[in-house]
PDB file of C-alpha atoms in Angstrom:
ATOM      1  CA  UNK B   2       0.000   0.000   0.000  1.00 87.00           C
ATOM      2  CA  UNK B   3       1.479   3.246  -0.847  1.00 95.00           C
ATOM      3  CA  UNK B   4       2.139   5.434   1.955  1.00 98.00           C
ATOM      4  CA  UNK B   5       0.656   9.347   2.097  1.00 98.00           C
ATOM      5  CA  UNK B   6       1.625  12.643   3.273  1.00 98.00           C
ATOM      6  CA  UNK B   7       0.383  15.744   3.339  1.00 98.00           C
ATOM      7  CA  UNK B   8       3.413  18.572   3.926  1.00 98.00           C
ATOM      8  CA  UNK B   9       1.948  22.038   5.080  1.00 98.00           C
ATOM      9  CA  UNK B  10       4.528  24.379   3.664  1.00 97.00           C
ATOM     10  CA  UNK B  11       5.429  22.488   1.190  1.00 97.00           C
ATOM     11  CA  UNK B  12       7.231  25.008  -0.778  1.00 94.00           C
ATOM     12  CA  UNK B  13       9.535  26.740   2.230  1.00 92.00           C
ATOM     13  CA  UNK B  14      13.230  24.949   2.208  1.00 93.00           C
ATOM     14  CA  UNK B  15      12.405  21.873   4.918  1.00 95.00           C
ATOM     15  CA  UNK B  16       9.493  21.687   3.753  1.00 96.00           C
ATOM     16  CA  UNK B  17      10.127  21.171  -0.241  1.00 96.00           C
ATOM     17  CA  UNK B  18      13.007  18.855   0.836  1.00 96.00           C
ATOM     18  CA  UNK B  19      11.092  16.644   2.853  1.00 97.00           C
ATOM     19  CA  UNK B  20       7.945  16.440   0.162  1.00 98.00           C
ATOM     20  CA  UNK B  21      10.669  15.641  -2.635  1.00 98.00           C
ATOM     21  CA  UNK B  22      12.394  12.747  -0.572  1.00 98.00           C
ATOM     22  CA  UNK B  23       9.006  11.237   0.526  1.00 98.00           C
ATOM     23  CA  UNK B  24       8.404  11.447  -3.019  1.00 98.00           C
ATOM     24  CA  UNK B  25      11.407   9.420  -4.399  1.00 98.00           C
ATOM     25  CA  UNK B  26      11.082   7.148  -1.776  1.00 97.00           C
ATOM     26  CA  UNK B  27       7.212   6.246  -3.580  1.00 98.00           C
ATOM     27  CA  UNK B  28       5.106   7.826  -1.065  1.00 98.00           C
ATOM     28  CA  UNK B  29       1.951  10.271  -2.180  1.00 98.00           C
ATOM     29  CA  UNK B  30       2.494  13.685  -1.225  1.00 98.00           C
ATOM     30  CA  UNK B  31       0.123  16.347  -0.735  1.00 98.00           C
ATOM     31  CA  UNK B  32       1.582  19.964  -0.092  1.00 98.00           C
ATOM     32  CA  UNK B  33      -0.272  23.164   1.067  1.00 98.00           C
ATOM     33  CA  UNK B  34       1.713  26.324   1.206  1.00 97.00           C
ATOM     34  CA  UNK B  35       0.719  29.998   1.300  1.00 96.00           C
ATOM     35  CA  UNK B  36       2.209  30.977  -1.772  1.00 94.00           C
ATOM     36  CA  UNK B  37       0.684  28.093  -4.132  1.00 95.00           C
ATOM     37  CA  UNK B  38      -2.865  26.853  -2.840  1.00 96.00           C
ATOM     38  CA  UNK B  39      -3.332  30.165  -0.691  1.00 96.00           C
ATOM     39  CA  UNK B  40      -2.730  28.493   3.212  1.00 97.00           C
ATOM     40  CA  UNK B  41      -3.345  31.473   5.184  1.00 97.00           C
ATOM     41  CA  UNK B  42      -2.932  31.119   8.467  1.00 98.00           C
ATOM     42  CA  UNK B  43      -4.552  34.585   9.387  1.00 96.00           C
ATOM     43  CA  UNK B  44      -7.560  33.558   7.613  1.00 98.00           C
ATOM     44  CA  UNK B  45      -8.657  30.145  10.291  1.00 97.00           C
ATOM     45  CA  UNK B  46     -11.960  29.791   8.195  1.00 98.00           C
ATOM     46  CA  UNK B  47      -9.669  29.363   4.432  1.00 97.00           C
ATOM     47  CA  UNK B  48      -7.553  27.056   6.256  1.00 98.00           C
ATOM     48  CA  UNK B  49     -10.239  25.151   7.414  1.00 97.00           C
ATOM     49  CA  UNK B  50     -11.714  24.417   3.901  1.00 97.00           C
ATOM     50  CA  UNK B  51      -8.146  23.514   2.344  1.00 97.00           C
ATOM     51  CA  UNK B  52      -7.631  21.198   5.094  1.00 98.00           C
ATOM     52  CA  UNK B  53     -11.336  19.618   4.399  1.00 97.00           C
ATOM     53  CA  UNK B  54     -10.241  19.058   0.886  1.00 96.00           C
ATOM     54  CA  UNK B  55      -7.890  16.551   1.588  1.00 97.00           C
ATOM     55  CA  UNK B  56      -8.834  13.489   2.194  1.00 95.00           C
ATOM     56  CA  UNK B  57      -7.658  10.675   4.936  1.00 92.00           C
ATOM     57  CA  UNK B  58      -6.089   8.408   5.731  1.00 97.00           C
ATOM     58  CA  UNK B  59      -2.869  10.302   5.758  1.00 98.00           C
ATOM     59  CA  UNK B  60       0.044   8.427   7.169  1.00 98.00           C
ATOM     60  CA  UNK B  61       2.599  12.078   7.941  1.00 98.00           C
ATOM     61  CA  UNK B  62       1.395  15.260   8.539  1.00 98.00           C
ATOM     62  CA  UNK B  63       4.335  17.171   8.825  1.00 98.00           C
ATOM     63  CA  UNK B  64       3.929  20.899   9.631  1.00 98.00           C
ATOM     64  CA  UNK B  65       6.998  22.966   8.564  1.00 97.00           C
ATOM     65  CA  UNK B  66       6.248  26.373   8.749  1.00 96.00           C
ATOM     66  CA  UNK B  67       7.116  28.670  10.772  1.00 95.00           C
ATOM     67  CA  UNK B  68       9.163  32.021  10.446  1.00 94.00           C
ATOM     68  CA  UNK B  69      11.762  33.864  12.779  1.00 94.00           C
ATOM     69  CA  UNK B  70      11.448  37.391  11.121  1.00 93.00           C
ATOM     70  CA  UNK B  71       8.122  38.507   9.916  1.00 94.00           C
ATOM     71  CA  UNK B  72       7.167  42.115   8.549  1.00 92.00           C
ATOM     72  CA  UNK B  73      10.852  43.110   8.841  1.00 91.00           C
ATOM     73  CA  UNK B  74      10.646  42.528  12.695  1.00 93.00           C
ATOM     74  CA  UNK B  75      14.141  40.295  13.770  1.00 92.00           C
ATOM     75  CA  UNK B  76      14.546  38.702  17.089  1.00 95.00           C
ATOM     76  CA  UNK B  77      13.781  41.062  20.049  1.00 97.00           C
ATOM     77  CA  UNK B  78      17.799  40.992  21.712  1.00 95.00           C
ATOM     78  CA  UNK B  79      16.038  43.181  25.036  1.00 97.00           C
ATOM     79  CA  UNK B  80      12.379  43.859  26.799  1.00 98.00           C
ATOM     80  CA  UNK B  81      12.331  47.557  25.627  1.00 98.00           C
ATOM     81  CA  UNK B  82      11.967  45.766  22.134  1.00 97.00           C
ATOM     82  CA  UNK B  83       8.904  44.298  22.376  1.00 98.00           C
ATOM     83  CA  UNK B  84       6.733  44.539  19.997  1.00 97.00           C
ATOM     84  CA  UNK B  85       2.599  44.368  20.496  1.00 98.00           C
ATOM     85  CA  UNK B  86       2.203  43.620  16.988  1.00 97.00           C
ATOM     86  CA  UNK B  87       4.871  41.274  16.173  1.00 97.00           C
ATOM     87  CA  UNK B  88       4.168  39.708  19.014  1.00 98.00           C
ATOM     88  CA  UNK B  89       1.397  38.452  17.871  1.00 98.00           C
ATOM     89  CA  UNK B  90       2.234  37.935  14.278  1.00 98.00           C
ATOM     90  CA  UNK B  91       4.679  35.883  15.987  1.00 98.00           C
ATOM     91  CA  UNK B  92       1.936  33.584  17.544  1.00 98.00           C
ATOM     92  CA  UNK B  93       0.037  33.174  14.633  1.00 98.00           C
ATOM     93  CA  UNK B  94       2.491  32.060  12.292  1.00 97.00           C
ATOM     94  CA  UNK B  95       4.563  29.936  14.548  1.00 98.00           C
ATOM     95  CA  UNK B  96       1.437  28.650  16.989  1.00 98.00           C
ATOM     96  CA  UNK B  97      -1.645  29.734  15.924  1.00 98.00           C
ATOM     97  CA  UNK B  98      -0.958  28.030  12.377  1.00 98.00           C
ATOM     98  CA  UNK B  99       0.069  24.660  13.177  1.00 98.00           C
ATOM     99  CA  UNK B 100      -2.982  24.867  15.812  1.00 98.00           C
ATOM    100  CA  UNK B 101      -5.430  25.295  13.100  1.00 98.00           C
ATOM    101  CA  UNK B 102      -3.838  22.156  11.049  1.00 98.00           C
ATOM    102  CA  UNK B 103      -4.087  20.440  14.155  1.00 98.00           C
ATOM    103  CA  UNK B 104      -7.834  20.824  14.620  1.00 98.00           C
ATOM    104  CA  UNK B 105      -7.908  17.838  11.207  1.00 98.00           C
ATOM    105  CA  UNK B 106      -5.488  15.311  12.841  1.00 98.00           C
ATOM    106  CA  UNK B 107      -8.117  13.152  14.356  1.00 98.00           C
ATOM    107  CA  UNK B 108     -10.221  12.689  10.746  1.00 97.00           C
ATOM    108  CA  UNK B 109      -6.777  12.091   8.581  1.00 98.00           C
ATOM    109  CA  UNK B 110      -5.050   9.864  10.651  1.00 98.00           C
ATOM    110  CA  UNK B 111      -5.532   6.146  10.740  1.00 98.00           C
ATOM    111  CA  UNK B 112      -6.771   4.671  13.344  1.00 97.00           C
ATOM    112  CA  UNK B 113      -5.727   1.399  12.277  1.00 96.00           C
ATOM    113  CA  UNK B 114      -1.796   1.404  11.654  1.00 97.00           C
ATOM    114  CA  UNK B 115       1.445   3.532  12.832  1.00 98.00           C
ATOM    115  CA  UNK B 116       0.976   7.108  11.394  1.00 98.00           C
ATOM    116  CA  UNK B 117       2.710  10.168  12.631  1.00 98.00           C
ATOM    117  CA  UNK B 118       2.532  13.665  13.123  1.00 98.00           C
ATOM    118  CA  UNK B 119       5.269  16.323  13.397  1.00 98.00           C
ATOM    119  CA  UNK B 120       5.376  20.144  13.773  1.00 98.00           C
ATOM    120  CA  UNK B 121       8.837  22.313  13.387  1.00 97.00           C
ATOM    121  CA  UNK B 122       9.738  24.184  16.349  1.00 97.00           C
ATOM    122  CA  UNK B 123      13.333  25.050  17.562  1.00 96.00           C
ATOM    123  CA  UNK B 124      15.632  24.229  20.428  1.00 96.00           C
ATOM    124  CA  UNK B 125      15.307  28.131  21.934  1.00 96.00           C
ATOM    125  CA  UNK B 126      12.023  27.222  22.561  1.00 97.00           C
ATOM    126  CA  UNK B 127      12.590  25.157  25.114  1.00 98.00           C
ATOM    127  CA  UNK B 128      12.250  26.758  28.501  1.00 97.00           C
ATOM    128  CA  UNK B 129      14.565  24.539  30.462  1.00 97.00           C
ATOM    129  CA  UNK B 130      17.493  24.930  27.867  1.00 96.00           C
ATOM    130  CA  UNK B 131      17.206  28.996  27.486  1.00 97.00           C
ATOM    131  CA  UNK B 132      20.321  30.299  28.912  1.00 95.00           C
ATOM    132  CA  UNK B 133      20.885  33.096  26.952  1.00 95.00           C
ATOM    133  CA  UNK B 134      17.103  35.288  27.211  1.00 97.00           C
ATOM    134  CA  UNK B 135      16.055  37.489  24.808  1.00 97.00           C
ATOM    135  CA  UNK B 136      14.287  36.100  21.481  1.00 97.00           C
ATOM    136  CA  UNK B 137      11.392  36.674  23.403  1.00 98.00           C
ATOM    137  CA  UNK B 138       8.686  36.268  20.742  1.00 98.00           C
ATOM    138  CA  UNK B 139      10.189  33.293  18.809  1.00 97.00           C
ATOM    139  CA  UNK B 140      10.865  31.620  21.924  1.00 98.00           C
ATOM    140  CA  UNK B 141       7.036  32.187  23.371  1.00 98.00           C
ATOM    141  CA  UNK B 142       5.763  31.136  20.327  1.00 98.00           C
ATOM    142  CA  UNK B 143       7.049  27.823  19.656  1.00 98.00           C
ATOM    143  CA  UNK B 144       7.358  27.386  23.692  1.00 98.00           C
ATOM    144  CA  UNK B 145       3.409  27.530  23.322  1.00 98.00           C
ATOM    145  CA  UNK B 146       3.258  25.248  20.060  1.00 98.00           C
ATOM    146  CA  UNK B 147       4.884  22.803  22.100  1.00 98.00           C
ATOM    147  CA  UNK B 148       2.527  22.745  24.719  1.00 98.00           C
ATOM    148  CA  UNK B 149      -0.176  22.484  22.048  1.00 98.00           C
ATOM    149  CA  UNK B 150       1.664  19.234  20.303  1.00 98.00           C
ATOM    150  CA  UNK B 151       2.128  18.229  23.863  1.00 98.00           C
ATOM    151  CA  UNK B 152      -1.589  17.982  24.443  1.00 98.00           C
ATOM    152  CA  UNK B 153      -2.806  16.839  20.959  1.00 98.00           C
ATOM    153  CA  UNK B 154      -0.355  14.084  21.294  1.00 98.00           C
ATOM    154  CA  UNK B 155      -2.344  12.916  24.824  1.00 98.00           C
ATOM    155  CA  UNK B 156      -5.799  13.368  23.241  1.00 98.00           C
ATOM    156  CA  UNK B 157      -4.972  11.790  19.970  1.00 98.00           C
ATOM    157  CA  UNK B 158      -3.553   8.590  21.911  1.00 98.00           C
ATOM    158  CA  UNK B 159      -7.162   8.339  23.118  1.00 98.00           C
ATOM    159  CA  UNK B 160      -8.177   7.118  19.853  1.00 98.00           C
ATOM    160  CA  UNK B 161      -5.032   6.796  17.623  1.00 98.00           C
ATOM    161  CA  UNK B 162      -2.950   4.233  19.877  1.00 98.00           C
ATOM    162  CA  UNK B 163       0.231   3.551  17.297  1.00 98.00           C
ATOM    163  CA  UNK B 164      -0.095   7.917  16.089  1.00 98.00           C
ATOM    164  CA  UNK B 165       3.416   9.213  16.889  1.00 98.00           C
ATOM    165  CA  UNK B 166       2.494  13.350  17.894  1.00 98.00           C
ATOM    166  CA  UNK B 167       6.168  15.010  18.116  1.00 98.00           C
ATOM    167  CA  UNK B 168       7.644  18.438  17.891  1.00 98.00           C
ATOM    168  CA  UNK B 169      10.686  18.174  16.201  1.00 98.00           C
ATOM    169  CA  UNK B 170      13.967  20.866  15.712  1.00 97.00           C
ATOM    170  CA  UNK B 171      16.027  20.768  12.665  1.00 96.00           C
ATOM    171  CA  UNK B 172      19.243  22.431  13.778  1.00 93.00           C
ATOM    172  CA  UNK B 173      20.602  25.265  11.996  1.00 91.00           C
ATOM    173  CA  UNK B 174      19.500  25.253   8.041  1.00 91.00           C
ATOM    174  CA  UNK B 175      21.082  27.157   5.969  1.00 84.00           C
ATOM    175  CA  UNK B 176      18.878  30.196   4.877  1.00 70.00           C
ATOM    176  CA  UNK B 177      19.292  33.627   4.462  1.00 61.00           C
ATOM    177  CA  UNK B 178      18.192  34.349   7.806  1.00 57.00           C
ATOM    178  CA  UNK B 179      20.893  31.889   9.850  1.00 56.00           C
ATOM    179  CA  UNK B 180      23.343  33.591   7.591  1.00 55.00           C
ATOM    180  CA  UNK B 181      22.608  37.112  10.243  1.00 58.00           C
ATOM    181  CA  UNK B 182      20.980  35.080  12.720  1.00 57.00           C
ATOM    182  CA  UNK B 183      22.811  31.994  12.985  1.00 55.00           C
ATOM    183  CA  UNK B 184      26.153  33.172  13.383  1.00 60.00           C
ATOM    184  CA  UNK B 185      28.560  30.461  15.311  1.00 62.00           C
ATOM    185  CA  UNK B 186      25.990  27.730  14.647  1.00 63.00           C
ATOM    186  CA  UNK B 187      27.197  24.450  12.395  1.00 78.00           C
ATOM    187  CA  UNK B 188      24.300  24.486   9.170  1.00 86.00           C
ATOM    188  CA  UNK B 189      23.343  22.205   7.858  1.00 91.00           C
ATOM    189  CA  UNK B 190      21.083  22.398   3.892  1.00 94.00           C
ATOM    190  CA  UNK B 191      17.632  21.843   3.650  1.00 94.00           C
ATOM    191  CA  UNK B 192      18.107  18.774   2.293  1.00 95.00           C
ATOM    192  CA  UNK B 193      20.192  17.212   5.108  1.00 96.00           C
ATOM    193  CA  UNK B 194      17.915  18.786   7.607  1.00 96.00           C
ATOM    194  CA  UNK B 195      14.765  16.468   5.466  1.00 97.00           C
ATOM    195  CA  UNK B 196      16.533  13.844   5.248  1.00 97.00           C
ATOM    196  CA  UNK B 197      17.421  13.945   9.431  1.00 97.00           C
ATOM    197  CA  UNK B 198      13.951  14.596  10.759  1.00 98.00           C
ATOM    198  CA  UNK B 199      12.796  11.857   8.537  1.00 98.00           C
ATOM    199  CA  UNK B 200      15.093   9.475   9.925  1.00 98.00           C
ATOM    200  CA  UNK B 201      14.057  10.607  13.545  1.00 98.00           C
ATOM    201  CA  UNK B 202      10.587  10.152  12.639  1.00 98.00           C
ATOM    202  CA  UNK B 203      11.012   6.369  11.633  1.00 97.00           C
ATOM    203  CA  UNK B 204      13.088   5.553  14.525  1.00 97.00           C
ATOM    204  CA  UNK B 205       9.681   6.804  16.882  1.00 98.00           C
ATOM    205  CA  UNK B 206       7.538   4.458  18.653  1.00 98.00           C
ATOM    206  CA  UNK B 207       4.141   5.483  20.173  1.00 98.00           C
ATOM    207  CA  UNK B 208       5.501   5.508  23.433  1.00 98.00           C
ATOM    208  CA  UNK B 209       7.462   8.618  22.102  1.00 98.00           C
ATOM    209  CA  UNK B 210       4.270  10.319  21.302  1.00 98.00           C
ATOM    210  CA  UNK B 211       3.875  13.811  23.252  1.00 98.00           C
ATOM    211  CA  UNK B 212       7.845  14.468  23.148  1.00 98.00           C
ATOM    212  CA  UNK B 213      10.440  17.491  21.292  1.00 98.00           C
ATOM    213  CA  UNK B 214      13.465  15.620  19.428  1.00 98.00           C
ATOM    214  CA  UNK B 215      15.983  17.267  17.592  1.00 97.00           C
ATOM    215  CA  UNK B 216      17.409  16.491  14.526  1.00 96.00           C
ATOM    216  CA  UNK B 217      19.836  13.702  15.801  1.00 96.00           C
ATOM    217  CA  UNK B 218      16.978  11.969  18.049  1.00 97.00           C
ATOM    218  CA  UNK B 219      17.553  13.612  21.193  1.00 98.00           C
ATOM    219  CA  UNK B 220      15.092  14.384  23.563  1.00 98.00           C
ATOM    220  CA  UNK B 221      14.784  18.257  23.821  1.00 98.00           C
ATOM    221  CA  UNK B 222      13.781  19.552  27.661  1.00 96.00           C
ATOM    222  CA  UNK B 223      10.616  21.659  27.813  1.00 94.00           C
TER     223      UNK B 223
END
């Protein structure tokens, strides 16, 4: 039986890589992205109805957006730079969002078989690993999405007892934004960054449902 996925951002770096290897490895991909079918996530009720449009059972949903500068607005470096506004653009890409895709888990997942689901979020959102401050909107932001995977990954094992429900961090990728942001950080191409989630992801059991890896299969504190 050929295996599915459905890859929301499927035309940002991790994303594209990960839809093209699932692809060459036979599997059926489905991508939604913002820039080709229109995913919006500041519009909940057009996300909704591109999400209803695809039909289950999915085996991956793998959520790989997310942004660390949005409208021009970098990484806040003290308090005094906090923003109202990208504050909350900040939780609506890199929360909000994957929340909405969330809402469809239940309906595309088997029931039946091992499936998984997987969300991008990032190692400074970890609250027991920041040692540095600052960041303080990124950080929030995918602090909160992994509170929300957290939780989904508990209700969905109501129902969905081999669903793996993981947050997952890439490492450093190489984009233009590591290039000012990233600075002392090994990088690693989108590619390579695809092709290590992927491999975390089928080392996972469901007893690792409800956890944050990084890209080499660590556990990641909250």
């Amino acid at each position: 039986m050929t295996k599915t996925a459905l890859i929301i951002g499927a035309s940002g770096g991790i994303g594209g890589a990960i839809a093209r290897q699932l692809k060459a490895d036979g599997w059926a991909v489905t991508g939604l992205s913002r820039s080709t079918e229109g995913l919006d996530y500041g519009d909940p009720e057009g996300v909704d109805r591109l999400l209803g449009g695809v039909e289950g059972p999915v085996d991956l949903i793998f959520i790989a957006t997310g942004a660390l500068e949005i409208d021009g607005h970098g990484p806040e470096k003290a308090l005094r730079q906090i923003d109202a506004a990208a504050l909350e653009a900040q939780f609506r890409t890199n929360t909000i969002g994957p929340a909405l895709v969330l809402r469809h888990a239940a309906r595309l997942l088997p029931r039946d078989r091992p499936a998984a689901i997987a969300a991008l979020s990032a190692r400074v959102g970890s609250i027991g690993d920041n040692r540095l401050g600052g960041w303080y909107g990124y950080r929030a932001a995918k602090a909160a999405l992994n509170q929300i995977m957290h939780g989904a990954a508990i209700e969905l094992a109501r129902t969905h007892k081999q669903a793996v429900c993981v947050a997952l961090h890439p490492g450093t990728v190489e984009t233009d934004l590591t290039a000012v942001h990233g600075a002392g950080h090994d990088k690693v191409t989108p590619d390579q960054a695809a092709a290590n989630l992927l491999g975390v992801l089928d080392g996972l059991a469901p007893e690792d449902t409800g956890l944050f890896f990084d890209w080499q299969g660590k556990r990641v504190v909250w």
